Amino acid sequence: MEDGTSESLGYCADTGVDDDVLQWDQRADCEVRQILDRIADKWSLLVIALLDKRSLRFTELRRAIDGVSQRMLARTLRHLERDGLVSRTVHPTVPPRVDYALTPMGATLHTTIRALVDWTEEHQNAIAAARAAYDRRVAAEQEAAEREEAERLAVARAVLPVRG
Amino acid sequence: MEDGTSESLGYCADTGVDDDVLQWDQRADCEVRQILDRIADKWSLLVIALLDKRSLRFTELRRAIDGVSQRMLARTLRHLERDGLVSRTVHPTVPPRVDYALTPMGATLHTTIRALVDWTEEHQNAIAAARAAYDRRVAAEQEAAEREEAERLAVARAVLPVRG
DNA sequence: CGGTATCCCCTAAGATACTG
DNA sequence: CAGTATCTTAGGGGATACCG
């Protein structure tokens, strides 16, 4: 057993904080937050995406997901299995064969995740543009700052007598 | 400048891989993946959540989000600003005042994220139950394995002569 | 107030090797 | 094939100190 969720998490009851802006619970130990962190995880997202079409074997997933290590895939799958999002079926053949599939709950999650990915795809150009614009702005500001700095130095040298 | 997205990312064109199961691009350098990783980030999610209601100052955000360090909040905000999801407005007063707000694009993202959070809230009980069931199963299996092991040891001791 | 710069720790994740 | 165990490292993230 490597970790678990065993620390003192519990349901996050309203602490009665003044601010009602907090529509979602911000506290670090909140259960919702914790679930969110897990399913929004890089590999989880991809695994759920892939399993939507059909069940897959361990190695099929491994090959399908570029860059995932054996360790991380196993870990991710066990997490998803524990959360009841993915089912694991062992066929007692030789060589062994293990199939992973979405559970009904996992399938409902897929829909939601899909929306997020769609959003990302729709806006990726806009985001790229925003980044480029931001970077240009920053670069310009930095250049300006450097020019100003150089000028100040030049003035200082002109005013002070040269020593040595 | 701390990092950036400057490496050779580029749009991930279809590499013509055989498998059409890959509805989303899995390659580690994929732009969509990279954006997803950023917005699915723990702090980003919360910042976007909070800014939906109204614009907030740095310190307001800091206070609202339990457990965030100054460094991480600043980092997160700069990322979001760079991606065009959050706008940053400096009021040249003294003491300085900086307001953060969602851009129109940020607002659309909020809707999508909200769906994800809703899903999580709806299913958190089911997930908790699944986890409990899983943990019980694992515990039972482990116990069984230990019993078996103990038995094997007992048999071995009974067969082998006691040395020393 | 609203940051940036610095140091430092600790864990998540990759690489590697071994097992049923 | 489908994993687990072990080692190691990069970098996420906290604490602190200082600037405009």
Coordinates of C-alpha atoms (C1' of nucleotides) in Angstrom, one line a residue:
Chain A
M1 CA 0.0 0.0 0.0
E2 CA 1.6 3.2 -1.1
D3 CA -0.6 6.0 0.3
G4 CA -4.3 6.1 0.5
T5 CA -6.7 8.8 1.5
S6 CA -6.6 7.8 5.1
E7 CA -5.5 11.0 6.8
S8 CA -8.2 13.0 8.6
L9 CA -10.1 14.2 5.5
G10 CA -13.8 13.8 6.3
Y11 CA -16.6 15.8 4.8
C12 CA -15.9 19.5 4.8
A13 CA -18.7 21.1 6.7
D14 CA -19.3 24.8 6.5
T15 CA -17.0 26.5 8.9
G16 CA -19.3 29.5 9.0
V17 CA -16.7 31.8 7.5
D18 CA -18.0 35.2 6.8
D19 CA -17.4 35.3 3.1
D20 CA -20.2 33.9 0.9
V21 CA -18.1 34.3 -2.2
L22 CA -16.7 30.9 -1.5
Q23 CA -19.2 28.9 -3.4
W24 CA -16.9 26.0 -3.5
D25 CA -15.0 24.9 -0.5
Q26 CA -11.4 26.2 -0.6
R27 CA -10.0 24.3 2.3
A28 CA -7.1 22.1 1.4
D29 CA -8.6 19.0 3.1
C30 CA -11.9 19.3 1.4
E31 CA -13.1 16.0 -0.1
V32 CA -14.5 17.6 -3.3
R33 CA -11.2 19.3 -3.9
Q34 CA -9.4 16.0 -3.3
I35 CA -11.6 14.1 -5.8
L36 CA -11.2 16.9 -8.3
D37 CA -7.5 16.8 -8.0
R38 CA -7.5 13.1 -8.8
I39 CA -9.8 13.0 -11.7
A40 CA -8.4 16.2 -13.2
D41 CA -5.1 14.5 -13.2
K42 CA -3.2 14.3 -16.4
W43 CA -3.2 10.5 -16.8
S44 CA -6.7 9.9 -15.4
L45 CA -8.2 12.2 -17.9
L46 CA -6.5 10.3 -20.8
V47 CA -7.4 6.9 -19.4
I48 CA -11.0 7.8 -19.1
A49 CA -11.0 9.3 -22.5
L50 CA -9.6 6.2 -24.1
L51 CA -11.8 3.8 -22.2
D52 CA -14.9 5.5 -23.5
K53 CA -14.8 3.7 -26.8
R54 CA -14.1 0.2 -25.6
S55 CA -12.3 -1.7 -22.8
L56 CA -8.5 -1.9 -23.2
R57 CA -5.7 -4.0 -21.8
F58 CA -2.9 -2.6 -19.8
T59 CA -0.4 -2.7 -22.6
E60 CA -2.9 -1.2 -25.0
L61 CA -3.3 1.8 -22.7
R62 CA 0.4 2.0 -22.2
R63 CA 1.0 2.2 -25.9
A64 CA -1.9 4.6 -26.5
I65 CA -0.8 7.1 -24.0
D66 CA 2.5 8.6 -25.0
G67 CA 5.0 9.2 -22.2
V68 CA 3.2 7.3 -19.4
S69 CA 5.5 5.1 -17.3
Q70 CA 4.4 1.6 -16.3
R71 CA 4.4 2.8 -12.7
M72 CA 2.2 5.8 -13.3
L73 CA -0.3 3.9 -15.4
A74 CA -0.6 1.2 -12.8
R75 CA -1.1 3.8 -10.1
T76 CA -3.6 5.7 -12.1
L77 CA -5.6 2.6 -12.9
R78 CA -5.7 1.5 -9.3
H79 CA -6.8 4.9 -8.2
L80 CA -9.6 4.9 -10.8
E81 CA -10.6 1.4 -9.8
R82 CA -10.7 2.4 -6.2
D83 CA -12.9 5.3 -6.9
G84 CA -15.3 3.1 -8.8
L85 CA -14.7 4.8 -12.1
V86 CA -12.9 1.9 -13.9
S87 CA -13.4 -1.8 -13.6
R88 CA -10.6 -4.3 -13.7
T89 CA -11.2 -7.8 -15.1
V90 CA -8.6 -10.5 -14.9
H91 CA -8.8 -13.4 -17.3
P92 CA -6.9 -16.3 -15.8
T93 CA -5.3 -17.3 -19.1
V94 CA -1.6 -17.6 -19.9
P95 CA -0.2 -15.2 -20.6
P96 CA -2.5 -13.2 -18.2
R97 CA -4.9 -10.8 -19.7
V98 CA -6.4 -7.8 -17.8
D99 CA -9.2 -5.7 -19.2
Y100 CA -10.0 -2.2 -18.0
A101 CA -13.3 -0.6 -18.7
L102 CA -15.4 2.4 -17.6
T103 CA -18.0 1.7 -15.0
P104 CA -21.4 3.4 -15.4
M105 CA -20.2 6.1 -13.1
G106 CA -17.0 6.5 -15.1
A107 CA -19.1 6.9 -18.2
T108 CA -21.0 9.8 -16.8
L109 CA -17.7 11.4 -15.9
H110 CA -16.6 11.0 -19.4
T111 CA -19.3 13.3 -20.7
T112 CA -18.2 16.1 -18.3
I113 CA -14.6 15.7 -19.0
R114 CA -15.3 15.7 -22.7
A115 CA -16.9 19.2 -22.2
L116 CA -13.7 20.4 -20.7
V117 CA -11.5 19.0 -23.5
D118 CA -13.9 20.5 -26.0
W119 CA -13.5 23.9 -24.4
T120 CA -9.8 23.6 -24.5
E121 CA -9.8 22.6 -28.2
E122 CA -12.1 25.4 -29.0
H123 CA -10.0 28.0 -27.3
Q124 CA -6.5 26.8 -27.9
N125 CA -5.9 29.3 -30.6
A126 CA -7.2 32.1 -28.5
I127 CA -5.0 31.0 -25.7
A128 CA -2.0 30.7 -27.9
A129 CA -2.6 34.2 -29.2
A130 CA -3.0 35.6 -25.6
R131 CA 0.3 34.0 -24.7
A132 CA 2.1 35.5 -27.6
A133 CA 0.6 38.9 -26.8
Y134 CA 1.6 38.6 -23.2
D135 CA 5.1 37.5 -24.0
R136 CA 5.5 40.4 -26.5
R137 CA 4.3 42.9 -23.9
V138 CA 6.7 41.5 -21.2
A139 CA 9.6 41.5 -23.6
A140 CA 8.9 45.1 -24.6
E141 CA 8.7 46.1 -21.0
Q142 CA 12.0 44.4 -20.1
E143 CA 13.7 46.0 -23.0
A144 CA 12.4 49.4 -22.0
A145 CA 13.7 48.8 -18.4
E146 CA 17.1 47.9 -19.7
R147 CA 17.3 51.0 -21.9
E148 CA 16.4 53.1 -18.9
E149 CA 19.0 51.4 -16.8
A150 CA 21.7 52.0 -19.4
E151 CA 20.8 55.6 -19.6
R152 CA 21.0 56.1 -15.9
L153 CA 24.4 54.5 -15.9
A154 CA 25.6 56.7 -18.7
V155 CA 24.4 59.8 -16.8
A156 CA 26.2 58.7 -13.7
R157 CA 29.5 58.2 -15.5
A158 CA 29.2 61.6 -17.1
V159 CA 28.7 63.3 -13.8
L160 CA 31.3 61.5 -11.7
P161 CA 35.0 62.1 -12.3
V162 CA 36.8 59.1 -13.7
R163 CA 38.9 57.6 -11.0
G164 CA 42.0 55.4 -11.7
Chain B
M1 CA 11.1 34.7 -16.0
E2 CA 10.7 31.4 -14.4
D3 CA 9.6 29.0 -17.1
G4 CA 7.3 29.6 -20.1
T5 CA 5.9 27.4 -22.7
S6 CA 8.7 28.1 -25.1
E7 CA 10.0 24.6 -25.9
S8 CA 9.1 23.1 -29.2
L9 CA 5.4 22.5 -28.6
G10 CA 3.5 23.6 -31.7
Y11 CA 0.1 22.3 -32.7
C12 CA -0.1 18.6 -32.6
A13 CA -0.9 17.4 -36.0
D14 CA -2.1 13.9 -36.6
T15 CA 0.9 11.7 -36.8
G16 CA -1.1 9.2 -38.8
V17 CA -0.9 6.5 -36.0
D18 CA -2.9 3.5 -36.8
D19 CA -5.2 3.6 -33.8
D20 CA -8.3 5.7 -34.3
V21 CA -9.3 5.1 -30.7
L22 CA -7.2 8.2 -29.9
Q23 CA -9.9 10.8 -30.1
W24 CA -7.8 13.2 -28.1
D25 CA -4.1 13.6 -28.8
Q26 CA -2.1 11.7 -26.2
R27 CA 1.4 12.9 -27.1
A28 CA 3.1 14.5 -24.1
D29 CA 3.9 17.7 -26.1
C30 CA 0.4 18.2 -27.2
E31 CA -0.9 21.8 -26.8
V32 CA -4.3 20.7 -25.6
R33 CA -2.9 18.5 -23.0
Q34 CA -0.7 21.2 -21.8
I35 CA -3.5 23.8 -21.5
L36 CA -5.6 21.2 -19.7
D37 CA -2.8 20.5 -17.2
R38 CA -2.7 24.2 -16.4
I39 CA -6.4 24.9 -16.0
A40 CA -7.1 21.7 -14.2
D41 CA -4.5 22.9 -11.7
K42 CA -5.5 23.0 -8.1
W43 CA -5.1 26.7 -7.5
S44 CA -6.3 27.8 -11.0
L45 CA -9.6 26.1 -10.5
L46 CA -10.2 27.9 -7.3
V47 CA -9.1 31.3 -8.6
I48 CA -11.5 31.0 -11.5
A49 CA -14.2 29.9 -9.2
L50 CA -13.8 32.9 -7.0
L51 CA -13.5 35.4 -9.7
D52 CA -16.7 34.4 -11.2
K53 CA -18.7 36.4 -8.7
R54 CA -16.7 39.6 -8.8
S55 CA -13.2 40.9 -9.3
L56 CA -10.9 40.5 -6.3
R57 CA -7.7 42.0 -5.0
F58 CA -4.6 39.9 -4.5
T59 CA -5.0 39.8 -0.8
E60 CA -8.6 39.0 -1.0
L61 CA -7.8 35.9 -3.1
R62 CA -5.0 35.0 -0.7
R63 CA -7.3 35.1 2.2
A64 CA -10.2 33.3 0.4
I65 CA -8.0 30.4 -0.7
D66 CA -6.9 28.4 2.3
G67 CA -3.4 27.2 2.2
V68 CA -2.1 29.0 -0.9
S69 CA 1.3 30.7 -0.5
Q70 CA 2.0 34.1 -1.8
R71 CA 4.4 32.6 -4.3
M72 CA 1.9 30.1 -5.7
L73 CA -0.9 32.6 -5.9
A74 CA 1.2 35.1 -7.8
R75 CA 2.4 32.3 -10.1
T76 CA -1.1 31.1 -10.8
L77 CA -2.4 34.5 -11.5
R78 CA 0.4 35.3 -13.9
H79 CA -0.2 32.0 -15.7
L80 CA -3.9 32.8 -16.0
E81 CA -3.2 36.3 -17.1
R82 CA -0.8 35.1 -19.8
D83 CA -3.4 32.6 -21.0
G84 CA -5.9 35.4 -21.3
L85 CA -8.3 34.0 -18.8
V86 CA -7.8 36.6 -16.1
S87 CA -7.2 40.4 -16.4
R88 CA -5.0 42.3 -14.1
T89 CA -5.7 46.0 -13.4
V90 CA -3.3 48.1 -11.5
H91 CA -4.7 51.2 -9.8
P92 CA -1.8 53.7 -9.3
T93 CA -2.9 54.7 -5.8
V94 CA -1.0 54.5 -2.6
P95 CA -1.0 51.9 -1.2
P96 CA -1.2 50.1 -4.6
R97 CA -4.3 48.2 -5.5
V98 CA -4.5 45.5 -8.1
D99 CA -7.7 43.9 -9.2
Y100 CA -8.1 40.6 -10.9
A101 CA -11.1 39.6 -12.9
L102 CA -12.2 37.0 -15.4
T103 CA -12.0 37.9 -19.0
P104 CA -14.9 36.8 -21.2
M105 CA -12.9 33.7 -22.2
G106 CA -12.3 33.0 -18.5
A107 CA -16.0 33.3 -17.9
T108 CA -16.8 30.7 -20.5
L109 CA -14.3 28.4 -18.9
H110 CA -16.0 28.9 -15.6
T111 CA -19.2 27.3 -16.9
T112 CA -17.3 24.2 -18.0
I113 CA -15.4 23.9 -14.8
R114 CA -18.5 24.3 -12.9
A115 CA -20.0 21.2 -14.6
L116 CA -17.0 19.2 -13.4
V117 CA -17.4 20.4 -9.9
D118 CA -21.1 19.6 -10.0
W119 CA -20.3 16.1 -11.1
T120 CA -17.9 15.7 -8.3
E121 CA -20.3 16.9 -5.7
E122 CA -23.1 14.7 -7.0
H123 CA -20.9 11.6 -7.0
Q124 CA -18.8 12.2 -3.9
N125 CA -20.8 9.8 -1.8
A126 CA -20.7 7.1 -4.5
I127 CA -17.0 7.5 -4.7
A128 CA -16.5 7.4 -1.0
A129 CA -18.6 4.2 -0.9
A130 CA -16.5 2.7 -3.8
R131 CA -13.3 3.5 -1.9
A132 CA -14.5 1.9 1.3
A133 CA -15.6 -1.2 -0.6
Y134 CA -12.3 -1.4 -2.4
D135 CA -10.3 -0.9 0.8
R136 CA -12.3 -3.6 2.5
R137 CA -11.7 -6.0 -0.4
V138 CA -8.0 -5.3 -0.4
A139 CA -7.7 -5.7 3.4
A140 CA -9.5 -9.0 3.2
E141 CA -7.2 -10.2 0.4
Q142 CA -4.2 -9.2 2.4
E143 CA -5.4 -11.0 5.4
A144 CA -6.0 -14.1 3.4
A145 CA -2.5 -13.9 2.0
E146 CA -1.0 -13.6 5.4
R147 CA -2.9 -16.6 6.7
E148 CA -1.8 -18.6 3.8
E149 CA 1.8 -17.5 4.4
A150 CA 1.6 -18.4 8.1
E151 CA 0.3 -21.9 7.2
R152 CA 3.1 -22.5 4.7
L153 CA 5.6 -21.6 7.4
A154 CA 4.0 -23.9 9.9
V155 CA 4.1 -26.7 7.5
A156 CA 7.7 -26.0 6.7
R157 CA 8.6 -26.1 10.4
A158 CA 6.8 -29.3 10.9
V159 CA 8.6 -31.0 8.0
L160 CA 12.1 -29.7 8.6
P161 CA 14.1 -30.8 11.7
V162 CA 14.7 -28.1 14.2
R163 CA 18.3 -26.9 14.0
G164 CA 20.0 -25.1 16.9
Chain C
dC1 C1' -0.2 46.5 -0.6
dG2 C1' 1.5 43.6 -4.0
dG3 C1' 4.7 41.6 -5.4
dT4 C1' 9.8 39.3 -6.7
dA5 C1' 14.1 36.8 -5.3
dT6 C1' 16.2 33.2 -2.6
dC7 C1' 16.7 29.1 -0.2
dC8 C1' 15.4 24.6 0.8
dC9 C1' 12.7 20.5 1.5
dC10 C1' 9.9 16.9 0.2
dT11 C1' 7.2 14.3 -2.7
dA12 C1' 5.6 12.9 -7.3
dA13 C1' 7.2 10.8 -11.1
dG14 C1' 10.7 8.5 -14.2
dA15 C1' 14.1 4.6 -14.8
dT16 C1' 15.4 0.2 -13.7
dA17 C1' 15.0 -4.4 -12.1
dC18 C1' 12.6 -8.2 -10.5
dT19 C1' 8.1 -11.5 -9.9
dG20 C1' 3.8 -14.4 -10.7
Chain D
dC1 C1' 1.7 -9.8 -20.0
dA2 C1' 0.9 -7.3 -16.0
dG3 C1' 2.4 -5.7 -12.6
dT4 C1' 5.3 -4.5 -7.7
dA5 C1' 9.7 -2.9 -5.4
dT6 C1' 13.6 0.0 -5.2
dC7 C1' 16.4 4.0 -6.2
dT8 C1' 17.0 8.6 -7.8
dT9 C1' 16.1 13.1 -9.4
dA10 C1' 13.5 17.3 -11.0
dG11 C1' 10.7 20.6 -9.6
dG12 C1' 6.4 21.9 -7.0
dG13 C1' 5.7 24.4 -3.4
dG14 C1' 6.5 26.5 1.5
dA15 C1' 9.2 30.0 4.4
dT16 C1' 11.7 34.0 4.5
dA17 C1' 13.6 38.3 3.1
dC18 C1' 13.5 42.2 0.6
dC19 C1' 11.8 46.0 -3.2
dG20 C1' 8.5 49.8 -5.3

